[in-house]
Structures are given as C-alpha cells and as structure tokens.
C-alpha cells in the first residue's frame, strides 16, 4: 500500500514510524513532513491546508490511504474533499470534526446526551457574557469557541481578570474568529488524563491512557504550550475510572454524534479531569494528541494500518486493540524561550545515537534540512521517548536519552512524569 500522511509535527513522525512497521506498506509520503519524518517517508512540499493539491497528489500517486494528523485540515473539511474524489482517507468529516472545532457545539452535545462535563453557558454577545460574570463564582474558565492552537482557554481568578478575558477574546479577537463565540464554564480541580480512541462511526476502541504536561516550566509553572512531555499509562486512570468512562462517556459520545447525523470516524481524544464527583470531559479533540501519540503509539501492538482501515470501513468491532504491558515517557526538547520568542536554525547533533537502540525514539516536531545538516525549525524541536518496564524506568531512560542530543538553546522540563511518584 501507499500511504500519505498529512502534517509536520512529532505526532505525524510517530504515525509515520508506526505505519512503516506495517508489512502491507510499500511507500509512505508525508505532506509537508519534516527532517525526521524523511527517514520513513518521502516529504512532499504541499501545505496541510492545500486540500485540492493534496487530493491531486493522492490521485496522481495512487495513494491507497491518506491519514490526517492535524486538527486544522480536519476541521476545515479535508476528508470531505478527499471523499468527494473517491479517495480513501482516515479522519472525521467536517461535520464530525466540529467536536473539536467548536467548544460550544461539544458542550451542547454533552449537555443534550448527559455526558459529564463542567457546567457552562455559551455566549455570542460580549455584553451578555460580561453581565453573566457579575454573578459568577471565581475562579472561572473562559474558552474561545474555535481552534486557537491550544491557547484559547483562560483561567481567571478574579472578576476583573475574567472581564478582561471576555474583552480580549470577543472584542479584541485575540484568537481571531475563534472568539466569535465563547464558553464560560465552571472551574474544576483534579488530575488530567488524556485518553485516545479509534472510532468507526459506531464502535469505539480505547487506546491506553496518557498524561500531558502543558505548561512551559517545571512545577507546572509558566505559559501553556502545545505540550512539553507525556507519559503513558497514567497511574491515575484506574479500573474504576475506566469503567465509569466506558459507561458514561466513550460510547455515549460516539452514539450522540451518530444520532446528530455526524457519524464520527477517526481518532477521538478525550481530555478528562478526574474530579471529586468522578471523571468529566474537559475537551474533545478529533485527532491523536501531540505529544500523546509519541508515548501511545510505541506501546501499541497492532498493525496500525489494519486499524485505520477498519475505522474507514466500519469494521472496528473485529479489531482487538492491544498494548504492551510497559510504559513510555516522552520529554520534549524545545528552543529556549518557547512558547513566546525563540530562535531557529541551530544544528541538531547526536540524532545518530538513537540508531539501533530498541525502546528509544526521537520524534521530530520542528526540524529541517540545511546544507546537509538537520537544524531546529520550531519552538518544540524534538520529542525524546523511551520505553521501560514501568513508568519510573521509562522516565530514567528518557532523561538519559535527552543527554544524547545537543543543540544551541536546547531546553526541556526536568520533571516530566514526576506525578507518578505521587501515585
Ligand atoms: P482545553 O483546551 O479545553 O483542554 O483546556 C486547556 C487546559 O485548561 C486543560 O488542559 C485544563 O488544564 C484547563 N481547563 C480547561 N477547562 C477547565 C475547567 N473547566 N476547569 C479547570 N481547568 C480547566
Ligand atoms: N497534547 C494536547 C493536544 O494534542 O491537544
């Protein structure tokens, strides 16, 4: 088979690596890809939002299956464009990717179908939102409705902060059109867990759990980022939590989407918070998490191409999804200054140290070729993942492997996976 992967980050590198394990696959392309993905795939210089060019490429190169890693093209309707041309593609159509694309939609869906989530109100008028805040309990959470690179959520401790937040989201349009509507919701406390799943429209198969570290600095300080590291499984995702979610969240979400005429095929990422009252949904994403994919996929036993095809064909009920009984930790190596201001173009040294080392992976998030070398090309540069028999061993291995890599301004958190000591 010939596979095209759409995207250019660590998640797409992990997908490309996993797809390359499949004996069915003879050729992988990635658009636009990066210098790490180039090890497994021929990188094609077409942007992820250039749907017509991507579809033309898929036709001309007789691609058997396209896998879309990123949220923007999914929410923008890439799957519909491919399907309209008779091309096989893994991911939700536009009318289903709205599960991630609109927080107002997903909150209304959860309310309608009784899926546990924080209490909330939706607003499309900033005046009404400001009035509502006058009587609301602090802290409170403001969410821009649309996609905002994972940055559209503001947690406000005081009324003044919250009012300022409404003004910046809805009036100053800090997140652009993503702020035309917004959700104001109850502040919850508890541990966060990411759960990824495969969905074929009817059946859902849960992957193993993971936990992300969103803040830039140690001790969960600093600004929110795209993710500074992950571990899998989460020791807080107990059997009881799993049973609760299976009964109240996972299948209910898939059935709700089908009942709304928005059959979901692809990956649903459940962002959960384990509150005193039980697990609640913080958010849905319509794709693999990044960097969650970098700890979940190395632990997956199945041929991922079989699973992708089962999702497209509606035969996921015939797949027995299996994960290794081990653990993985991913530490993101960023450029100092990320997520605000950072430099690019520094040579990355030491990548060869990963060659032939089982259980160690280096997934590229932002890299490119320059004069025969690989240089940094983003705020998040690499995700260094290591396996271990348990989380402690995986963490020690990952931090050991972090030392194998060097580039100017290299920065990483030193406490990825520290939470496991509290489990
Ligand atoms: P989201 O993009 O919706 O996952 O939100 C980003 C982050 O904001 C989450 O990972 C949480 O840490 C935090 N967050 C979102 N909603 C809430 C909430 N209702 N209560 C507390 N924290 C929240
Ligand atoms: N790691 C969070 C996300 O992919 O949205």
PDB file of C-alpha atoms in Angstrom, residues 196-331:
ATOM      1  CA  UNK A 196      -7.190   8.387  22.775  1.00  0.00           C
ATOM      2  CA  UNK A 197      -9.574   6.109  20.909  1.00  0.00           C
ATOM      3  CA  UNK A 198     -10.251   4.768  17.439  1.00  0.00           C
ATOM      4  CA  UNK A 199     -13.809   5.159  16.166  1.00  0.00           C
ATOM      5  CA  UNK A 200     -15.506   3.780  13.044  1.00  0.00           C
ATOM      6  CA  UNK A 201     -18.808   5.625  13.320  1.00  0.00           C
ATOM      7  CA  UNK A 202     -20.372   3.036  15.644  1.00  0.00           C
ATOM      8  CA  UNK A 203     -17.674   1.138  17.519  1.00  0.00           C
ATOM      9  CA  UNK A 204     -15.056   2.722  19.759  1.00  0.00           C
ATOM     10  CA  UNK A 205     -11.788   1.089  20.840  1.00  0.00           C
ATOM     11  CA  UNK A 206      -9.896   2.792  23.633  1.00  0.00           C
ATOM     12  CA  UNK A 207      -6.124   3.089  23.444  1.00  0.00           C
ATOM     13  CA  UNK A 208      -4.025   3.285  26.566  1.00  0.00           C
ATOM     14  CA  UNK A 209      -4.154   6.408  28.781  1.00  0.00           C
ATOM     15  CA  UNK A 210      -1.556   9.178  28.894  1.00  0.00           C
ATOM     16  CA  UNK A 211      -0.852  12.418  30.688  1.00  0.00           C
ATOM     17  CA  UNK A 212       0.376  15.610  29.085  1.00  0.00           C
ATOM     18  CA  UNK A 213       2.382  18.464  30.643  1.00  0.00           C
ATOM     19  CA  UNK A 214       1.050  21.649  29.098  1.00  0.00           C
ATOM     20  CA  UNK A 215       2.972  24.323  30.998  1.00  0.00           C
ATOM     21  CA  UNK A 216       6.374  25.507  29.814  1.00  0.00           C
ATOM     22  CA  UNK A 217       8.281  25.318  33.113  1.00  0.00           C
ATOM     23  CA  UNK A 218       8.944  22.830  35.897  1.00  0.00           C
ATOM     24  CA  UNK A 219       6.302  22.508  38.587  1.00  0.00           C
ATOM     25  CA  UNK A 220       3.576  23.363  36.047  1.00  0.00           C
ATOM     26  CA  UNK A 221       4.641  26.998  36.022  1.00  0.00           C
ATOM     27  CA  UNK A 222       4.867  29.327  33.050  1.00  0.00           C
ATOM     28  CA  UNK A 223       2.703  29.619  29.984  1.00  0.00           C
ATOM     29  CA  UNK A 224       0.596  26.945  28.321  1.00  0.00           C
ATOM     30  CA  UNK A 225       2.354  25.259  25.413  1.00  0.00           C
ATOM     31  CA  UNK A 226       1.477  22.640  22.825  1.00  0.00           C
ATOM     32  CA  UNK A 227       2.802  20.072  25.344  1.00  0.00           C
ATOM     33  CA  UNK A 228       6.237  19.671  26.974  1.00  0.00           C
ATOM     34  CA  UNK A 229       6.117  15.943  27.599  1.00  0.00           C
ATOM     35  CA  UNK A 230       3.889  12.963  28.257  1.00  0.00           C
ATOM     36  CA  UNK A 231       3.788   9.624  29.966  1.00  0.00           C
ATOM     37  CA  UNK A 232       1.704   6.528  29.395  1.00  0.00           C
ATOM     38  CA  UNK A 233      -0.132   4.838  31.012  1.00  0.00           C
ATOM     39  CA  UNK A 234      -1.476   7.229  33.634  1.00  0.00           C
ATOM     40  CA  UNK A 235      -1.416   5.506  37.038  1.00  0.00           C
ATOM     41  CA  UNK A 236      -4.441   7.649  37.960  1.00  0.00           C
ATOM     42  CA  UNK A 237      -6.512   6.084  35.194  1.00  0.00           C
ATOM     43  CA  UNK A 238      -7.683   3.205  37.361  1.00  0.00           C
ATOM     44  CA  UNK A 239     -10.027   0.354  36.522  1.00  0.00           C
ATOM     45  CA  UNK A 240     -12.862   2.236  38.252  1.00  0.00           C
ATOM     46  CA  UNK A 241     -12.211   5.338  36.186  1.00  0.00           C
ATOM     47  CA  UNK A 242     -12.107   3.224  33.029  1.00  0.00           C
ATOM     48  CA  UNK A 243     -15.407   1.542  33.879  1.00  0.00           C
ATOM     49  CA  UNK A 244     -17.073   4.861  34.648  1.00  0.00           C
ATOM     50  CA  UNK A 245     -15.890   6.362  31.357  1.00  0.00           C
ATOM     51  CA  UNK A 246     -16.975   3.320  29.373  1.00  0.00           C
ATOM     52  CA  UNK A 247     -20.452   3.625  30.853  1.00  0.00           C
ATOM     53  CA  UNK A 248     -20.898   7.401  30.792  1.00  0.00           C
ATOM     54  CA  UNK A 249     -18.538   8.957  28.269  1.00  0.00           C
ATOM     55  CA  UNK A 250     -16.961   6.971  25.416  1.00  0.00           C
ATOM     56  CA  UNK A 251     -19.728   5.057  23.658  1.00  0.00           C
ATOM     57  CA  UNK A 252     -22.217   7.781  24.579  1.00  0.00           C
ATOM     58  CA  UNK A 253     -20.149  10.319  22.662  1.00  0.00           C
ATOM     59  CA  UNK A 254     -19.953   8.123  19.567  1.00  0.00           C
ATOM     60  CA  UNK A 255     -23.701   7.389  19.719  1.00  0.00           C
ATOM     61  CA  UNK A 256     -24.507  11.053  20.277  1.00  0.00           C
ATOM     62  CA  UNK A 257     -22.555  12.050  17.176  1.00  0.00           C
ATOM     63  CA  UNK A 258     -24.299   9.356  15.119  1.00  0.00           C
ATOM     64  CA  UNK A 259     -27.713  10.431  16.451  1.00  0.00           C
ATOM     65  CA  UNK A 260     -26.932  14.003  15.372  1.00  0.00           C
ATOM     66  CA  UNK A 261     -26.201  12.794  11.832  1.00  0.00           C
ATOM     67  CA  UNK A 262     -22.489  13.441  12.377  1.00  0.00           C
ATOM     68  CA  UNK A 263     -21.056   9.932  12.266  1.00  0.00           C
ATOM     69  CA  UNK A 264     -17.508  10.154  13.638  1.00  0.00           C
ATOM     70  CA  UNK A 265     -14.693   8.123  12.059  1.00  0.00           C
ATOM     71  CA  UNK A 266     -11.112   8.616  13.151  1.00  0.00           C
ATOM     72  CA  UNK A 267      -9.500   9.335  16.497  1.00  0.00           C
ATOM     73  CA  UNK A 268     -11.394  10.886  19.391  1.00  0.00           C
ATOM     74  CA  UNK A 269      -9.115  12.264  22.080  1.00  0.00           C
ATOM     75  CA  UNK A 270     -10.904  12.639  25.392  1.00  0.00           C
ATOM     76  CA  UNK A 271      -9.336  15.245  27.674  1.00  0.00           C
ATOM     77  CA  UNK A 272     -10.637  14.149  31.080  1.00  0.00           C
ATOM     78  CA  UNK A 273     -10.448  15.633  34.524  1.00  0.00           C
ATOM     79  CA  UNK A 274     -10.752  13.222  37.432  1.00  0.00           C
ATOM     80  CA  UNK A 275     -12.821  15.334  39.829  1.00  0.00           C
ATOM     81  CA  UNK A 276     -14.178  14.511  43.286  1.00  0.00           C
ATOM     82  CA  UNK A 277     -17.522  13.824  41.597  1.00  0.00           C
ATOM     83  CA  UNK A 278     -15.981  11.482  39.049  1.00  0.00           C
ATOM     84  CA  UNK A 279     -14.394  11.870  35.616  1.00  0.00           C
ATOM     85  CA  UNK A 280     -15.616  14.765  33.487  1.00  0.00           C
ATOM     86  CA  UNK A 281     -14.805  15.760  29.910  1.00  0.00           C
ATOM     87  CA  UNK A 282     -12.607  18.867  29.665  1.00  0.00           C
ATOM     88  CA  UNK A 283     -12.424  18.788  25.907  1.00  0.00           C
ATOM     89  CA  UNK A 284     -12.615  16.609  22.838  1.00  0.00           C
ATOM     90  CA  UNK A 285     -10.071  16.557  20.056  1.00  0.00           C
ATOM     91  CA  UNK A 286     -10.693  14.940  16.688  1.00  0.00           C
ATOM     92  CA  UNK A 287      -7.155  13.536  16.222  1.00  0.00           C
ATOM     93  CA  UNK A 288      -4.197  11.988  18.041  1.00  0.00           C
ATOM     94  CA  UNK A 289      -2.708  14.182  20.770  1.00  0.00           C
ATOM     95  CA  UNK A 290       0.722  15.622  20.345  1.00  0.00           C
ATOM     96  CA  UNK A 291       2.857  14.578  22.237  1.00  0.00           C
ATOM     97  CA  UNK A 292       0.435  11.859  23.471  1.00  0.00           C
ATOM     98  CA  UNK A 293       0.875   9.959  20.191  1.00  0.00           C
ATOM     99  CA  UNK A 294       4.585   9.750  20.932  1.00  0.00           C
ATOM    100  CA  UNK A 295       4.029   7.627  24.036  1.00  0.00           C
ATOM    101  CA  UNK A 296       0.880   5.776  22.998  1.00  0.00           C
ATOM    102  CA  UNK A 297       1.914   4.535  19.533  1.00  0.00           C
ATOM    103  CA  UNK A 298       5.244   2.984  20.615  1.00  0.00           C
ATOM    104  CA  UNK A 299       3.227   0.843  23.070  1.00  0.00           C
ATOM    105  CA  UNK A 300       0.648  -0.319  20.537  1.00  0.00           C
ATOM    106  CA  UNK A 301       0.922  -3.932  19.356  1.00  0.00           C
ATOM    107  CA  UNK A 302      -1.457  -3.859  16.375  1.00  0.00           C
ATOM    108  CA  UNK A 303      -0.596  -3.077  12.788  1.00  0.00           C
ATOM    109  CA  UNK A 304      -1.913   0.494  12.732  1.00  0.00           C
ATOM    110  CA  UNK A 305      -2.810   0.277   9.053  1.00  0.00           C
ATOM    111  CA  UNK A 306      -5.292  -2.528   9.870  1.00  0.00           C
ATOM    112  CA  UNK A 307      -6.855  -0.283  12.486  1.00  0.00           C
ATOM    113  CA  UNK A 308      -7.025   2.747  10.174  1.00  0.00           C
ATOM    114  CA  UNK A 309      -8.706   0.629   7.504  1.00  0.00           C
ATOM    115  CA  UNK A 310     -11.175  -0.850   9.985  1.00  0.00           C
ATOM    116  CA  UNK A 311     -12.181   2.683  11.017  1.00  0.00           C
ATOM    117  CA  UNK A 312     -12.716   3.715   7.398  1.00  0.00           C
ATOM    118  CA  UNK A 313     -14.614   0.509   6.568  1.00  0.00           C
ATOM    119  CA  UNK A 314     -16.749   0.400   9.716  1.00  0.00           C
ATOM    120  CA  UNK A 315     -15.298  -2.934  10.871  1.00  0.00           C
ATOM    121  CA  UNK A 316     -13.556  -1.836  14.042  1.00  0.00           C
ATOM    122  CA  UNK A 317     -15.638  -4.354  16.026  1.00  0.00           C
ATOM    123  CA  UNK A 318     -13.373  -7.021  14.508  1.00  0.00           C
ATOM    124  CA  UNK A 319     -10.183  -5.438  15.847  1.00  0.00           C
ATOM    125  CA  UNK A 320      -8.715  -6.492  19.174  1.00  0.00           C
ATOM    126  CA  UNK A 321      -6.657  -3.448  20.098  1.00  0.00           C
ATOM    127  CA  UNK A 322      -3.660  -4.370  22.240  1.00  0.00           C
ATOM    128  CA  UNK A 323      -0.934  -2.509  24.064  1.00  0.00           C
ATOM    129  CA  UNK A 324       2.305  -3.701  25.614  1.00  0.00           C
ATOM    130  CA  UNK A 325       2.310  -4.080  29.380  1.00  0.00           C
ATOM    131  CA  UNK A 326       5.064  -1.477  29.719  1.00  0.00           C
ATOM    132  CA  UNK A 327       5.360   2.292  29.995  1.00  0.00           C
ATOM    133  CA  UNK A 328       6.655   5.195  27.941  1.00  0.00           C
ATOM    134  CA  UNK A 329       7.829   8.714  28.748  1.00  0.00           C
ATOM    135  CA  UNK A 330       8.359  11.489  26.201  1.00  0.00           C
ATOM    136  CA  UNK A 331      10.395  14.590  27.040  1.00  0.00           C
TER     137      UNK A 331
END
